[in-house]
Coordinates of C-alpha atoms and ligand atoms in Angstrom, one line a residue:
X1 CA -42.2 -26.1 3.0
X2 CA -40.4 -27.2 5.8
X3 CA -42.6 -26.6 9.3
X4 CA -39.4 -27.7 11.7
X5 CA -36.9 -25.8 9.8
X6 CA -39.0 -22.3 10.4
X7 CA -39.8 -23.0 13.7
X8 CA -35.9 -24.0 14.5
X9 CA -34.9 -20.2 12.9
X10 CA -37.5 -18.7 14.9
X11 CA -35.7 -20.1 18.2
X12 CA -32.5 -19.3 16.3
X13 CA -33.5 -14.9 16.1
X14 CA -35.0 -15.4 19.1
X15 CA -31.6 -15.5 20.8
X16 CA -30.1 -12.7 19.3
X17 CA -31.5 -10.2 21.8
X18 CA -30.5 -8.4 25.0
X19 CA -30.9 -9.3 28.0
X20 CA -34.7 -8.0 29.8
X21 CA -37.7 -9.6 29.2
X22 CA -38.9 -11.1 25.9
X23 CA -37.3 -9.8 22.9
X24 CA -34.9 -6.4 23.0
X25 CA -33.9 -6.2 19.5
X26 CA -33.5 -2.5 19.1
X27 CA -32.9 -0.7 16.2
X28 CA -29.1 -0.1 15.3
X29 CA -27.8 -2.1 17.9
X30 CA -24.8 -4.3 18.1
X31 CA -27.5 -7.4 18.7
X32 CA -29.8 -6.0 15.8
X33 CA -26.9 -5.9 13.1
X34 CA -25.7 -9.1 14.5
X35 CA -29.3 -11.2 13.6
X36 CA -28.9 -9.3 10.4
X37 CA -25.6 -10.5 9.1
X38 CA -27.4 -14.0 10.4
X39 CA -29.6 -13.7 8.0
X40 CA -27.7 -12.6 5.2
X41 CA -25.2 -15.2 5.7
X42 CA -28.5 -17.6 5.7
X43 CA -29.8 -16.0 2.5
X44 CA -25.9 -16.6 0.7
X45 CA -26.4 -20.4 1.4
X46 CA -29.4 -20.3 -0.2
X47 CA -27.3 -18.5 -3.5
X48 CA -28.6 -15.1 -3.0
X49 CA -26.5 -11.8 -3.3
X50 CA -26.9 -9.6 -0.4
X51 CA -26.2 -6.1 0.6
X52 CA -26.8 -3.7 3.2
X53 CA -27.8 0.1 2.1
X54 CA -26.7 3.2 4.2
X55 CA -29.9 3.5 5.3
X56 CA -29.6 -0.7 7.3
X57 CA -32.2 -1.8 5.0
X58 CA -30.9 -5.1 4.3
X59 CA -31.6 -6.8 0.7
X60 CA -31.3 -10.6 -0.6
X61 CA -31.2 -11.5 -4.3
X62 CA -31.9 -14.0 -6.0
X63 CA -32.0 -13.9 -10.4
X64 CA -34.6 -14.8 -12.1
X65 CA -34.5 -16.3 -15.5
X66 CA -35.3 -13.3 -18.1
X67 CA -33.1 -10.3 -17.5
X68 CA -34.5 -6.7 -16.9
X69 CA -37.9 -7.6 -15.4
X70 CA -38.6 -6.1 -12.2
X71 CA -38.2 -7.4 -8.9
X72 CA -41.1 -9.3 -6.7
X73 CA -40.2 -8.2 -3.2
X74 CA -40.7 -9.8 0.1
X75 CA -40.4 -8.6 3.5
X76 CA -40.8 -7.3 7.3
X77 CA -38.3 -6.3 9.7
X78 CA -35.9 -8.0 12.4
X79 CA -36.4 -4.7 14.8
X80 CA -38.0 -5.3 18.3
X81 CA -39.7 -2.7 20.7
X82 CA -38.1 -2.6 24.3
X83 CA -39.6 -6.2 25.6
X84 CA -41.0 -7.0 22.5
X85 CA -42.2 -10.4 21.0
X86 CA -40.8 -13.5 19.0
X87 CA -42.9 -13.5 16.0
X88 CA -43.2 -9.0 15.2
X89 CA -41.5 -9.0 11.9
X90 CA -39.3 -11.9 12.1
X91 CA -42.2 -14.0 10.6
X92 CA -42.1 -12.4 7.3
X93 CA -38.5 -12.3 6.9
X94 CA -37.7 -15.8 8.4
X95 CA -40.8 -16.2 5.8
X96 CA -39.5 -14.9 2.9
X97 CA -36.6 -17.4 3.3
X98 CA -38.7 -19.9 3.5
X99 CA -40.2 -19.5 0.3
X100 CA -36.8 -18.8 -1.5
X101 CA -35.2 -21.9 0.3
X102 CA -38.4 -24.3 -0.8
X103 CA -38.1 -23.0 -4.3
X104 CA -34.8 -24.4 -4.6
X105 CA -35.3 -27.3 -3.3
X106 CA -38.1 -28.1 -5.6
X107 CA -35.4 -26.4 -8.6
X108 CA -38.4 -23.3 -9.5
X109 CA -36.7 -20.5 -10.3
X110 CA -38.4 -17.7 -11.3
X111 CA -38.9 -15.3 -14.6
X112 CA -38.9 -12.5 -12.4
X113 CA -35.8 -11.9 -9.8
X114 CA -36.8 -12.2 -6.1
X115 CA -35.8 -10.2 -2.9
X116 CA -36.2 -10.4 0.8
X117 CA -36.0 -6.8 2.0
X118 CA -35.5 -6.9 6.1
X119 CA -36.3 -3.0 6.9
X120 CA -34.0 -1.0 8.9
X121 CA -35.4 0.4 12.3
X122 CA -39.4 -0.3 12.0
X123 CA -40.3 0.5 15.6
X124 CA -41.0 3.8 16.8
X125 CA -39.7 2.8 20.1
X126 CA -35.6 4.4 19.9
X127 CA -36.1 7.1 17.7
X128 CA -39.5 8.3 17.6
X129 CA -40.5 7.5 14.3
X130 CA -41.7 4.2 13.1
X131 CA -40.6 2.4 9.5
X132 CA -37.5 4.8 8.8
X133 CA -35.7 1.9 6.3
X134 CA -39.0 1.9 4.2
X135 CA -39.7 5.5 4.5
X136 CA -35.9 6.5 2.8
X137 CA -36.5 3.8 0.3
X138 CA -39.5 4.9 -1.2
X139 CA -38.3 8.8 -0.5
X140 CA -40.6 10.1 2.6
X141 CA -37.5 10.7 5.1
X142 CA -34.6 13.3 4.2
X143 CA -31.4 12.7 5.7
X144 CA -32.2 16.2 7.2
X145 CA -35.2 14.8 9.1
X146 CA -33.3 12.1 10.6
X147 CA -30.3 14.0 11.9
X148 CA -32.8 16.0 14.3
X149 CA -33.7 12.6 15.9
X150 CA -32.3 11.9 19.5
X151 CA -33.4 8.5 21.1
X152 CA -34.0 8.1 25.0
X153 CA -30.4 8.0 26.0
X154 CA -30.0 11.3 23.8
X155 CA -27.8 9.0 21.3
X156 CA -28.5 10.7 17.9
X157 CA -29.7 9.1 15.1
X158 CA -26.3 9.9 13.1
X159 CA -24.3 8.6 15.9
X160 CA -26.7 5.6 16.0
X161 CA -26.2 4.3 12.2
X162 CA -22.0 5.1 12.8
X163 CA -21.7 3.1 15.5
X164 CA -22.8 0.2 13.3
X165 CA -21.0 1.6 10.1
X166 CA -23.4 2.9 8.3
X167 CA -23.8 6.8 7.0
X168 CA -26.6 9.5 6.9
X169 CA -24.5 10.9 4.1
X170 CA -25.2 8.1 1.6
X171 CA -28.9 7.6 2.1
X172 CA -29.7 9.4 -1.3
X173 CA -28.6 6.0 -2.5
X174 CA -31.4 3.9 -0.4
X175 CA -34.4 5.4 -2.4
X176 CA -35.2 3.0 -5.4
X177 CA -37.1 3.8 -8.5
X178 CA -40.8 2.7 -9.4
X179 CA -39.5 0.5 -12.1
X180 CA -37.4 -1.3 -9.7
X181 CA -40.2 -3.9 -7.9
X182 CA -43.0 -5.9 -9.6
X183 CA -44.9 -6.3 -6.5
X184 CA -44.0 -5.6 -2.5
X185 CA -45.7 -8.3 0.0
X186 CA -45.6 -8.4 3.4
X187 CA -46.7 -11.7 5.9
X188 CA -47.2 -10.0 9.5
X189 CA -48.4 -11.0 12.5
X190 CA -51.9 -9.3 13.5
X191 CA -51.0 -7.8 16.4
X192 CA -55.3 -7.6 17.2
X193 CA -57.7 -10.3 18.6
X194 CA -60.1 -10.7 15.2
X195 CA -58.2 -13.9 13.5
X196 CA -58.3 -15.5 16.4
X197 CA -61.4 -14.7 18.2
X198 CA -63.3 -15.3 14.6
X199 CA -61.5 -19.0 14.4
X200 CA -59.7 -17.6 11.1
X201 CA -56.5 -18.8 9.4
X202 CA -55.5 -15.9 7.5
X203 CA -56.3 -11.9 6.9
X204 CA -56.0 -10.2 3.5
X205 CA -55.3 -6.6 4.9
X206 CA -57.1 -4.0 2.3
X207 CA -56.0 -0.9 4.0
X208 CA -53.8 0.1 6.2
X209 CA -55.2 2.5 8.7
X210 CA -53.9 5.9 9.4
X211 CA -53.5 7.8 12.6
X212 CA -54.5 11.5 13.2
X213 CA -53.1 12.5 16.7
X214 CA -54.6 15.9 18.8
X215 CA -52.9 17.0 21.8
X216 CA -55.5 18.7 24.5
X217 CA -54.5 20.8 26.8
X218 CA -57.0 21.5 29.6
X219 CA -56.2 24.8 32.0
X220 CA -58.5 25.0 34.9
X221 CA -57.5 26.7 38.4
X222 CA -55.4 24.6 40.7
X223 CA -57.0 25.3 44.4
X224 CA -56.9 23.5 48.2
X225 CA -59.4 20.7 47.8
X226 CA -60.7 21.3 51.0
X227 CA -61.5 25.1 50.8
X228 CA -63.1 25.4 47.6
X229 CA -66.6 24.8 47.4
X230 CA -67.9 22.7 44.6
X231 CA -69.6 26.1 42.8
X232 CA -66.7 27.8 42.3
X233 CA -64.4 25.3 41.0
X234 CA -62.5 24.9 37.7
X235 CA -61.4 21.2 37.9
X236 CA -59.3 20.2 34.9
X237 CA -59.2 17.0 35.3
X238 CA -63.4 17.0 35.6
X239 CA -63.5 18.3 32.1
X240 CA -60.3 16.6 30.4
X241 CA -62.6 13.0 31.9
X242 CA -65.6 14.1 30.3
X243 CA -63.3 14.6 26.9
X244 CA -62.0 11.0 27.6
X245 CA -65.6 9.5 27.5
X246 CA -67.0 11.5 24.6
X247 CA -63.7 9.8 22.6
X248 CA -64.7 6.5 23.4
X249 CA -68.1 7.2 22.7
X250 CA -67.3 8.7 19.1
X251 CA -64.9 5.8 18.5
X252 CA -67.9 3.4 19.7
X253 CA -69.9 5.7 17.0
X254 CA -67.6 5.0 14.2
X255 CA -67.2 1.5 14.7
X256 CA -68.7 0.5 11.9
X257 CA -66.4 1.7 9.5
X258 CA -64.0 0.4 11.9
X259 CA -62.1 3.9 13.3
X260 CA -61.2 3.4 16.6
X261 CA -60.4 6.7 19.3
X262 CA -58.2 6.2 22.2
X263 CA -56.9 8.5 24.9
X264 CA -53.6 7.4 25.5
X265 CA -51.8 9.7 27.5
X266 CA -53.5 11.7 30.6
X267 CA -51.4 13.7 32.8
X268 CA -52.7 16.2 35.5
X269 CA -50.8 19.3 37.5
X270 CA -50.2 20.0 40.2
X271 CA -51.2 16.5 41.4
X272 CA -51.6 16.1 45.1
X273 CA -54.6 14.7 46.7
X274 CA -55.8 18.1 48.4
X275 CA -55.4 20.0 45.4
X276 CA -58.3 20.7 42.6
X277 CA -56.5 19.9 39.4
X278 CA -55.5 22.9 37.6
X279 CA -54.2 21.4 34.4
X280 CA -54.7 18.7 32.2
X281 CA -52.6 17.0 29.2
X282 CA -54.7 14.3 27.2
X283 CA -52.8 12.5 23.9
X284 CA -55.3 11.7 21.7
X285 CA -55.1 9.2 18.9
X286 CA -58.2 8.5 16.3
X287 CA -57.5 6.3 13.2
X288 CA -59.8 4.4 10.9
X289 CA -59.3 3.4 6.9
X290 CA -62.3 5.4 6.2
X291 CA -61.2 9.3 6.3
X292 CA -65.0 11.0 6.1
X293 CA -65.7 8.1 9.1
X294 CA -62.1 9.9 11.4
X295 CA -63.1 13.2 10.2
X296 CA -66.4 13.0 12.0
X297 CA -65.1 11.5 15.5
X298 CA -62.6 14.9 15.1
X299 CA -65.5 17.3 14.2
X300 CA -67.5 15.8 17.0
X301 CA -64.4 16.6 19.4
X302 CA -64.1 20.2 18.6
X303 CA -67.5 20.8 19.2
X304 CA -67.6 19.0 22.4
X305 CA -64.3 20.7 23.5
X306 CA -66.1 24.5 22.6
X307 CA -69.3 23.0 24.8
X308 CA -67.3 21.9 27.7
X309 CA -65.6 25.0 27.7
X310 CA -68.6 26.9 28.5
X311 CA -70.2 24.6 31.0
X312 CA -67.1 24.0 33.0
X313 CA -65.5 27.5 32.7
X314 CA -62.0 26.1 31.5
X315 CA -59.6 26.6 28.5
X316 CA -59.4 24.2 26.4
X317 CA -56.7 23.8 23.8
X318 CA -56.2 21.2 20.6
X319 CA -53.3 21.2 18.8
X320 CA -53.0 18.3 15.6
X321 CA -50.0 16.2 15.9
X322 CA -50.0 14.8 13.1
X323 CA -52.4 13.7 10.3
X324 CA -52.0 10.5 7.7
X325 CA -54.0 9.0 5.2
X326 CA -54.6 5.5 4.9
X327 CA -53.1 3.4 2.7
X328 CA -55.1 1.0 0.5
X329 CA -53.4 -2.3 -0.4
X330 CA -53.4 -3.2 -4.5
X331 CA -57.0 -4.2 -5.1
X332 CA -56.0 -7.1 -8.2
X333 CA -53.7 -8.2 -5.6
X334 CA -56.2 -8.2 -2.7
X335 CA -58.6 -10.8 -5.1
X336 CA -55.7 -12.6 -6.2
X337 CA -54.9 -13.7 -2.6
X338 CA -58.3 -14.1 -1.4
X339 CA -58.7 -16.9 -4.5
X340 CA -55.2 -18.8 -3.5
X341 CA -56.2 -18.6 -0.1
X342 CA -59.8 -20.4 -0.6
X343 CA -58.0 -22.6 -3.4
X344 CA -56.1 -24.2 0.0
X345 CA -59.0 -24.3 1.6
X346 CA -57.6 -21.7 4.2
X347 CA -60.8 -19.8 6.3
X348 CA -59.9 -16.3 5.3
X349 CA -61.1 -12.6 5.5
X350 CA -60.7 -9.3 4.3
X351 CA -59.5 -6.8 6.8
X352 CA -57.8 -3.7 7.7
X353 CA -54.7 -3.0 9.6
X354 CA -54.9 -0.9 12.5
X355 CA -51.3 -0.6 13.1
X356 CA -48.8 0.5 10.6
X357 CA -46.4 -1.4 8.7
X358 CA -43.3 -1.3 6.1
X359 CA -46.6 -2.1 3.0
X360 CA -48.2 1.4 3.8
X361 CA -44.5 3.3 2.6
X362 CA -43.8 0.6 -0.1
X363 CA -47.4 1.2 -1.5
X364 CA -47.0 4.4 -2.3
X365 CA -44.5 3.5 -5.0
X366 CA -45.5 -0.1 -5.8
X367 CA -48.0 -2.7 -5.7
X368 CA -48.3 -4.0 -2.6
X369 CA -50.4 -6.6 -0.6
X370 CA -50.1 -8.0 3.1
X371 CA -51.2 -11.1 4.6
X372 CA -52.3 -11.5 8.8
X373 CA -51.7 -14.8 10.8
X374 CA -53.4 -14.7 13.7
X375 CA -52.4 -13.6 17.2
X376 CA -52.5 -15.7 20.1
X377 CA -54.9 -13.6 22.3
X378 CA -53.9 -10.5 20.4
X379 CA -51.1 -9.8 22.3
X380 CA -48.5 -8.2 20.6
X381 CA -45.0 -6.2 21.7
X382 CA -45.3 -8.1 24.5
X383 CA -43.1 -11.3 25.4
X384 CA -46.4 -13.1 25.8
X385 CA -47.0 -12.5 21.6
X386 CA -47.8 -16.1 19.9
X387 CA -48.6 -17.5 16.9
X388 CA -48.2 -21.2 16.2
X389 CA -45.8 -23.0 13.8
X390 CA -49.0 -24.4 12.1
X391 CA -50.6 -20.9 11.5
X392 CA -46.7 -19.3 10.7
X393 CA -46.6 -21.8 7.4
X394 CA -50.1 -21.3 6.5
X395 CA -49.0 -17.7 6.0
X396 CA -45.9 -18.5 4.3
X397 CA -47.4 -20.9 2.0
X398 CA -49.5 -18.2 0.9
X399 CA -47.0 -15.6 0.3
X400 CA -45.3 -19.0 -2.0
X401 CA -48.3 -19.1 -4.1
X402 CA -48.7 -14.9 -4.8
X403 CA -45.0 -14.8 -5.8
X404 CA -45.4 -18.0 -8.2
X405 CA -48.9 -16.2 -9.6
X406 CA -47.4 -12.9 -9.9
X407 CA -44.6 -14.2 -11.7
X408 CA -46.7 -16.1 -13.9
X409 CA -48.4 -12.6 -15.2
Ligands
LIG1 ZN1 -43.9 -5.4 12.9

């Protein structure tokens, strides 16, 4: 392991961005497929093969010594929200090539064959939809759901993947088979304060938690401020505030099983400062890794929401957005790292993910684990996101040690 070399090829991908603050690494971009073919030219060197799929999904190769066994995979992705961060997915691919270029320096190669997957467009942030590369690759995205995407400059998604020569009509060919990978591991940033504010090295993610997201819809009576008395008012934005407490409340609740309930989008109409708010739009998103434990915080919500509607005289609406179910990480796997972890003396814990990641679609079709470093602060997608060097090659000598024990098996 070479701490100066990671760090130099952190600064390195940390250049290929636009211009703005922090990292704009966008999604099929001329920038994004340029720190791509950087890396691919870097894996080469260290005697990989490499391709790209239709899909962007780039994927490194490197033989091991028994033919037909399955692939042990690693990767993250080199996609950046708009003024992203340094270190959000360019950890574990700058990692994975870390552990491939230490294994040949030391001559280790492996039973198994091993692969660096960097995942195509991972942030939600162009198109709307978050892990696409992983999602086609394990078969949860159709080409027909992609070509309805449009992203902010109304740029399709088809148009998106031509303009850096890649085709909707080949993505059949992206989606590999069970039998294909061993084992899928991810090293991540944490993107949350708990590493660092518990003076912890590394986290051995069980579960990666699952959003269910409401919109509410409030509909009160828009009237002059200053002619309506108090009796007779139907103030949306009254009720929709009462809604905003009870989630934090429920969320507060649940904590324990570590859901979590956030109003992140509030909107009011008319809006004026003499008018009585006739409508309101709240964006509600509740997640946890224990279903029963989100469940409750949205059972408590529709009861509130018929209460309130009675008491404040308004309409209230709640439409689901969407629902997932959490995805639990490969429990064999989950031991196996705590142990190689505490066998380097590393102070480690077991936690869940709140955010989601390229793991949750790979574990659907194989065994997968994922290992936190901390974040400085728990900033992430934010220029201000850090993680030391020190921390960085704790993480990657941990991912060194899985791949050597899971080829051992
Ligand atoms: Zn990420």
């Amino acid at each position: 392991m070479n701490k100066e070399r990671v760090k130099h090829l952190i600064e390195v991908f940390g250049n290929y961005s636009f211009e703005g603050e922090g990292i704009n690494r966008i999604a099929y971009t001329n920038v994004e497929t340029a720190a791509k073919h950087h890396f691919m030219r870097l894996c080469m060197a260290q005697g990989m093969t490499v391709r790209m799929d239709a899909i962007g999904n780039v994927i490194a190769r490197k033989d091991g010594l028994k033919d037909g066994l399955p692939v042990i995979a690693m990767g993250s992705h080199l996609d950046s929200v708009y003024d992203g961060g340094l270190f959000d997915g360019l950890v574990g691919v700058i990692g994975g090539l870390e552990v491939v270029t230490s294994l040949n320096e030391q001559g280790i190669i492996t039973n198994h064959p091993i692969e660096i997957i960097v995942f195509a467009c991972e942030e939600s942030s162009r198109f709307g939809v978050s892990t696409i590369g992983s999602k086609v690759m394990t078969n949860q995205l159709s080409a027909k759901e992609l070509l309805s995407l449009k992203d902010r400059n109304e740029i399709s998604f088809e148009d998106a993947l031509s303009s850096q020569n890649l085709s909707i009509e080949k993505i059949d060919e992206v989606v590999r088979n069970k039998s294909e990978l061993k084992a899928f591991i991810e090293l991540h940033i944490e993107q949350g304060p708990i590493l660092e504010k518990e003076q912890l090295e590394i986290g051995v993610v069980t579960s990666i938690a699952a959003p269910a997201r409401y919109q509410i819809k409030v509909l009160g009576e828009a009237a002059h401020s200053g002619t309506t008395p108090m009796e007779y008012r139907k103030d949306a934005l009254a009720a929709a505030s009462e809604l905003v407490l009870k989630i934090e409340s429920l969320g507060i609740k649940e904590s324990v099983y570590s859901t979590v309930a956030t109003v992140g989008v509030l909107s009011i109409k008319p809006g004026g400062m003499n008018i009585i708010p006739g409508e309101a739009l709240l964006q509600v998103d509740i997640r946890g890794i224990d279903m029963e434990s989100r469940n409750r915080v949205t059972e408590e919500l529709i009861e509130t929401i018929f209460l309130l509607k009675n008491q404040r005289n308004v309409e209230i609406e709640i439409i689901k957005l969407s629902e997932e179910q959490s995805v639990p990480m490969d429990e064999y796997y989950i031991d196996l790292l705590l142990m190689l972890a505490e066998k380097n003396n590393f102070k480690v814990k077991k936690m869940s993910s709140g955010a989601g990641h390229d793991v949750m679609n790979m574990a659907k079709l194989f065994k997968s684990a994922m290992i936190f470093v901390p974040s400085k602060y728990g900033i992430s997608h934010n220029p201000k996101e850090y993680t030391c060097i020190q921390e960085i090659m704790k993480g990657i000598s941990l991912m060194k040690d899985f791949l050597l024990a899971v080829d051992k098996e």
